[in-house]
mmCIF file of C-alpha atoms in Angstrom:
data_model
loop_
_atom_site.group_PDB
_atom_site.id
_atom_site.type_symbol
_atom_site.label_atom_id
_atom_site.label_comp_id
_atom_site.label_asym_id
_atom_site.label_seq_id
_atom_site.Cartn_x
_atom_site.Cartn_y
_atom_site.Cartn_z
ATOM 1 C CA MET R 1 0.000 0.000 0.000
ATOM 2 C CA ASN R 2 1.446 3.392 -0.974
ATOM 3 C CA ARG R 3 1.907 5.998 1.741
ATOM 4 C CA GLN R 4 -0.684 8.453 0.434
ATOM 5 C CA SER R 5 -3.382 5.785 0.535
ATOM 6 C CA LEU R 6 -2.324 4.886 4.070
ATOM 7 C CA ILE R 7 -2.406 8.514 5.192
ATOM 8 C CA LYS R 8 -5.924 8.922 3.793
ATOM 9 C CA LYS R 9 -7.076 5.878 5.742
ATOM 10 C CA PHE R 10 -5.815 7.347 9.002
ATOM 11 C CA ASP R 11 -7.224 10.784 8.161
ATOM 12 C CA LYS R 12 -10.641 9.144 7.912
ATOM 13 C CA GLN R 13 -10.171 7.440 11.294
ATOM 14 C CA ALA R 14 -9.196 10.620 13.187
ATOM 15 C CA GLU R 15 -12.656 11.259 14.617
ATOM 16 C CA LYS R 16 -12.993 7.623 15.714
ATOM 17 C CA TYR R 17 -9.674 7.824 17.570
ATOM 18 C CA ASN R 18 -10.710 11.113 19.143
ATOM 19 C CA LYS R 19 -13.929 9.568 20.504
ATOM 20 C CA ARG R 20 -11.865 6.895 22.287
ATOM 21 C CA ARG R 21 -10.804 9.605 24.717
ATOM 22 C CA LYS R 22 -14.059 9.035 26.626
ATOM 23 C CA ASN R 23 -13.869 5.246 26.703
ATOM 24 C CA ASP R 24 -10.406 4.029 25.765
ATOM 25 C CA PRO R 25 -10.174 0.217 26.129
ATOM 26 C CA LEU R 26 -6.401 0.530 26.520
ATOM 27 C CA TYR R 27 -6.505 3.249 29.187
ATOM 28 C CA ARG R 28 -5.115 1.198 32.072
ATOM 29 C CA PHE R 29 -2.364 -0.269 29.905
ATOM 30 C CA ARG R 30 -1.306 3.148 28.637
ATOM 31 C CA GLN R 31 -1.273 4.423 32.196
ATOM 32 C CA SER R 32 0.891 1.549 33.442
ATOM 33 C CA ILE R 33 3.723 2.263 30.996
ATOM 34 C CA PHE R 34 3.546 5.836 29.711
ATOM 35 C CA GLN R 35 3.493 7.508 33.115
ATOM 36 C CA GLU R 36 7.202 6.620 33.139
ATOM 37 C CA ALA R 37 7.939 9.146 30.369
ATOM 38 C CA GLU R 38 10.219 11.963 31.464
ATOM 39 C CA GLY R 39 12.281 14.837 30.150
ATOM 40 C CA SER R 40 12.287 15.516 26.436
ATOM 41 C CA VAL R 41 9.701 13.093 25.010
ATOM 42 C CA LEU R 42 9.148 12.040 21.402
ATOM 43 C CA GLU R 43 5.833 10.377 20.659
ATOM 44 C CA VAL R 44 5.679 8.897 17.172
ATOM 45 C CA ALA R 45 2.349 8.402 15.398
ATOM 46 C CA ILE R 46 0.829 10.570 18.105
ATOM 47 C CA GLY R 47 -2.653 10.258 16.642
ATOM 48 C CA SER R 48 -5.347 12.182 18.520
ATOM 49 C CA GLY R 49 -3.289 12.438 21.717
ATOM 50 C CA LEU R 50 -4.683 9.509 23.702
ATOM 51 C CA ASN R 51 -1.512 9.309 25.803
ATOM 52 C CA PHE R 52 -1.631 12.919 27.024
ATOM 53 C CA PRO R 53 -3.389 12.086 30.342
ATOM 54 C CA PHE R 54 -0.425 9.985 31.485
ATOM 55 C CA TYR R 55 2.384 12.492 30.951
ATOM 56 C CA HIS R 56 3.869 14.518 33.802
ATOM 57 C CA GLN R 57 3.390 18.254 33.570
ATOM 58 C CA ASP R 58 7.111 19.008 33.347
ATOM 59 C CA ILE R 59 7.902 17.049 30.164
ATOM 60 C CA GLU R 60 8.575 18.631 26.778
ATOM 61 C CA LEU R 61 6.628 16.700 24.153
ATOM 62 C CA THR R 62 7.377 16.414 20.452
ATOM 63 C CA GLY R 63 4.641 14.601 18.550
ATOM 64 C CA VAL R 64 4.935 13.305 14.998
ATOM 65 C CA ASP R 65 2.182 11.962 12.752
ATOM 66 C CA PHE R 66 1.735 11.739 8.994
ATOM 67 C CA SER R 67 -2.018 12.400 9.282
ATOM 68 C CA GLN R 68 -3.013 16.056 9.275
ATOM 69 C CA GLU R 69 -6.459 15.188 10.628
ATOM 70 C CA MET R 70 -4.966 13.271 13.551
ATOM 71 C CA LEU R 71 -2.715 16.217 14.358
ATOM 72 C CA LYS R 72 -5.696 18.579 14.405
ATOM 73 C CA LYS R 73 -7.277 16.417 17.113
ATOM 74 C CA ALA R 74 -3.989 16.233 19.030
ATOM 75 C CA ASP R 75 -3.483 19.982 18.831
ATOM 76 C CA HIS R 76 -6.953 20.600 20.242
ATOM 77 C CA ALA R 77 -6.403 18.065 23.050
ATOM 78 C CA ALA R 78 -2.973 19.477 23.953
ATOM 79 C CA LYS R 79 -4.566 22.748 25.043
ATOM 80 C CA ASN R 80 -5.926 20.925 28.092
ATOM 81 C CA TYR R 81 -2.486 19.896 29.398
ATOM 82 C CA PRO R 82 0.294 21.990 30.957
ATOM 83 C CA PHE R 83 3.319 20.457 29.260
ATOM 84 C CA GLN R 84 4.965 22.094 26.256
ATOM 85 C CA THR R 85 3.897 20.403 23.013
ATOM 86 C CA THR R 86 5.333 20.663 19.510
ATOM 87 C CA LEU R 87 3.462 18.798 16.757
ATOM 88 C CA MET R 88 4.978 17.917 13.389
ATOM 89 C CA GLN R 89 3.330 16.460 10.303
ATOM 90 C CA ASN R 90 5.832 13.970 8.970
ATOM 91 C CA ASP R 91 6.369 10.259 8.344
ATOM 92 C CA VAL R 92 8.292 8.500 11.110
ATOM 93 C CA GLU R 93 9.906 6.211 8.524
ATOM 94 C CA THR R 94 11.519 9.156 6.718
ATOM 95 C CA ILE R 95 11.922 11.917 9.311
ATOM 96 C CA GLU R 96 15.337 12.498 10.864
ATOM 97 C CA PHE R 97 16.313 13.844 14.279
ATOM 98 C CA ASN R 98 19.772 14.400 15.688
ATOM 99 C CA ASP R 99 21.299 11.538 17.641
ATOM 100 C CA ASN R 100 20.693 11.598 21.416
ATOM 101 C CA SER R 101 17.806 14.080 21.119
ATOM 102 C CA PHE R 102 15.246 12.560 23.500
ATOM 103 C CA ASP R 103 15.060 11.209 27.037
ATOM 104 C CA THR R 104 11.982 9.085 26.247
ATOM 105 C CA ILE R 105 10.540 7.750 22.998
ATOM 106 C CA ILE R 106 6.918 6.590 22.969
ATOM 107 C CA SER R 107 4.992 4.497 20.456
ATOM 108 C CA SER R 108 1.476 3.140 20.863
ATOM 109 C CA THR R 109 -0.277 0.947 18.280
ATOM 110 C CA SER R 110 1.847 2.246 15.413
ATOM 111 C CA PHE R 111 4.105 -0.680 14.505
ATOM 112 C CA CYS R 112 1.221 -2.342 12.671
ATOM 113 C CA ALA R 113 1.492 0.232 9.888
ATOM 114 C CA TYR R 114 5.229 0.639 9.234
ATOM 115 C CA GLN R 115 6.731 -0.837 6.086
ATOM 116 C CA LYS R 116 10.030 -1.498 7.885
ATOM 117 C CA PRO R 117 9.342 -1.630 11.640
ATOM 118 C CA VAL R 118 12.835 -2.841 12.552
ATOM 119 C CA ASP R 119 14.312 0.211 10.828
ATOM 120 C CA VAL R 120 11.987 2.442 12.875
ATOM 121 C CA LEU R 121 13.255 0.909 16.112
ATOM 122 C CA ASN R 122 16.815 1.427 14.930
ATOM 123 C CA LYS R 123 15.968 5.102 14.502
ATOM 124 C CA PHE R 124 14.765 5.135 18.104
ATOM 125 C CA GLN R 125 18.131 3.650 19.053
ATOM 126 C CA LYS R 126 19.883 6.686 17.554
ATOM 127 C CA TRP R 127 17.443 9.373 18.647
ATOM 128 C CA CYS R 128 17.227 8.265 22.279
ATOM 129 C CA LYS R 129 19.861 9.373 24.770
ATOM 130 C CA PRO R 130 22.070 6.499 25.996
ATOM 131 C CA GLU R 131 20.446 6.574 29.447
ATOM 132 C CA GLY R 132 16.952 7.124 28.018
ATOM 133 C CA LYS R 133 13.795 5.020 27.691
ATOM 134 C CA ILE R 134 11.939 3.474 24.767
ATOM 135 C CA LEU R 135 8.353 2.597 25.719
ATOM 136 C CA LEU R 136 6.048 0.667 23.391
ATOM 137 C CA LEU R 137 2.408 -0.392 23.569
ATOM 138 C CA GLU R 138 1.660 -2.395 20.444
ATOM 139 C CA HIS R 139 -0.781 -4.985 19.159
ATOM 140 C CA GLY R 140 0.310 -8.041 17.222
ATOM 141 C CA ILE R 141 0.135 -11.792 16.879
ATOM 142 C CA SER R 142 -1.565 -13.556 19.790
ATOM 143 C CA THR R 143 -0.168 -16.382 21.900
ATOM 144 C CA ASN R 144 -3.550 -18.102 21.457
ATOM 145 C CA LYS R 145 -3.283 -20.418 18.440
ATOM 146 C CA LEU R 146 -6.910 -20.001 17.365
ATOM 147 C CA LEU R 147 -6.821 -16.229 17.597
ATOM 148 C CA ALA R 148 -3.421 -16.115 15.877
ATOM 149 C CA GLY R 149 -4.849 -18.178 13.022
ATOM 150 C CA LEU R 150 -7.721 -15.730 12.611
ATOM 151 C CA GLN R 151 -5.286 -12.809 12.696
ATOM 152 C CA ARG R 152 -3.313 -14.332 9.836
ATOM 153 C CA ILE R 153 -6.456 -15.014 7.812
ATOM 154 C CA PHE R 154 -7.863 -11.504 8.228
ATOM 155 C CA ASP R 155 -4.572 -9.622 7.944
ATOM 156 C CA PRO R 156 -4.932 -8.793 4.208
ATOM 157 C CA LEU R 157 -8.460 -7.479 4.775
ATOM 158 C CA ALA R 158 -7.446 -5.360 7.772
ATOM 159 C CA LEU R 159 -4.527 -3.926 5.839
ATOM 160 C CA ARG R 160 -6.784 -3.017 2.946
ATOM 161 C CA MET R 161 -9.558 -1.560 5.126
ATOM 162 C CA VAL R 162 -7.681 0.322 7.864
ATOM 163 C CA GLY R 163 -4.008 0.124 6.838
ATOM 164 C CA CYS R 164 -3.058 -2.035 9.790
ATOM 165 C CA HIS R 165 -1.332 -5.434 10.008
ATOM 166 C CA GLN R 166 -2.830 -7.807 12.586
ATOM 167 C CA ASN R 167 -0.212 -10.546 12.642
ATOM 168 C CA ARG R 168 3.101 -8.884 13.410
ATOM 169 C CA ASP R 169 5.291 -10.433 16.081
ATOM 170 C CA ILE R 170 6.367 -7.370 18.043
ATOM 171 C CA SER R 171 8.742 -9.365 20.246
ATOM 172 C CA THR R 172 10.651 -10.589 17.190
ATOM 173 C CA ILE R 173 10.774 -7.078 15.740
ATOM 174 C CA VAL R 174 12.413 -5.856 18.964
ATOM 175 C CA GLU R 175 14.841 -8.785 18.960
ATOM 176 C CA LYS R 176 15.932 -7.988 15.390
ATOM 177 C CA SER R 177 16.500 -4.317 16.170
ATOM 178 C CA ASP R 178 19.427 -2.580 17.848
ATOM 179 C CA VAL R 179 17.502 -1.599 20.980
ATOM 180 C CA LYS R 180 17.908 -3.523 24.239
ATOM 181 C CA LEU R 181 14.811 -5.151 25.719
ATOM 182 C CA ILE R 182 14.377 -4.484 29.442
ATOM 183 C CA LYS R 183 10.925 -5.933 30.134
ATOM 184 C CA GLU R 184 7.926 -7.243 28.220
ATOM 185 C CA LYS R 185 4.343 -7.897 29.358
ATOM 186 C CA ARG R 186 1.566 -9.458 27.286
ATOM 187 C CA TYR R 187 -2.191 -9.006 27.693
ATOM 188 C CA MET R 188 -5.418 -9.724 25.812
ATOM 189 C CA ALA R 189 -4.527 -13.311 24.893
ATOM 190 C CA GLY R 190 -0.993 -12.149 24.220
ATOM 191 C CA SER R 191 -2.043 -9.784 21.429
ATOM 192 C CA LEU R 192 -1.175 -6.622 23.367
ATOM 193 C CA TYR R 193 2.532 -6.029 23.959
ATOM 194 C CA LEU R 194 3.904 -3.635 26.572
ATOM 195 C CA ILE R 195 7.639 -3.245 26.070
ATOM 196 C CA TRP R 196 10.233 -1.361 28.084
ATOM 197 C CA ALA R 197 13.517 -0.952 26.207
ATOM 198 C CA LYS R 198 16.545 1.309 25.995
ATOM 199 C CA PRO R 199 19.347 2.018 23.532
ATOM 200 C CA SER R 200 21.929 -0.727 23.460
ATOM 201 C CA GLU R 201 25.513 0.214 24.183
ATOM 202 C CA ARG R 202 27.036 2.066 21.270
ATOM 203 C CA ILE R 203 30.540 1.335 20.092
ATOM 204 C CA ASN R 204 32.733 4.394 19.697
ATOM 205 C CA PHE R 205 35.031 3.817 16.723
ATOM 206 C CA ASN R 206 36.831 7.127 17.286
ATOM 207 C CA GLY R 207 38.426 6.125 20.569
#
């Protein structure tokens, strides 16, 4: 699927995501991991700003999303929170930040849509400060064999309808990347992944 088609799909879903603010089924999971964000925070695929309630008031938030409609919802929501927010319309797979720019990098339910998710995590590895945090809340392949089978069957339809893969193994994506896994928890028959990670040690070739 080309990127413009994908962006249009998420533009159309912006209002649906915004309505989740009142009854978010992932609220308690978001709270359990994203309240750990601190310092200079990058949230990729920020969507309508569903993670805003869990951030401390003293962070500095940079939010990136390729959907203009999602960013409109996020911009409106940000006015209700005290932390400084900068929103950018851009594609996480192509945008560049300087190395060691952020104390915390956040992603929630975005790895289903990337063409090269391992490459995205490797970007996090560079953008995050060596002592920083990489916090992920993602959906993917279930540990339940029946559910996993259904996910594989319906993956092409879900991709076509909403631009979202259902059968990605998030644990394997993390393993293949350069980041270092600290902790992983699985919920909802293993289809919801909460992952705490950090940049792996970088080798200095100039020493």
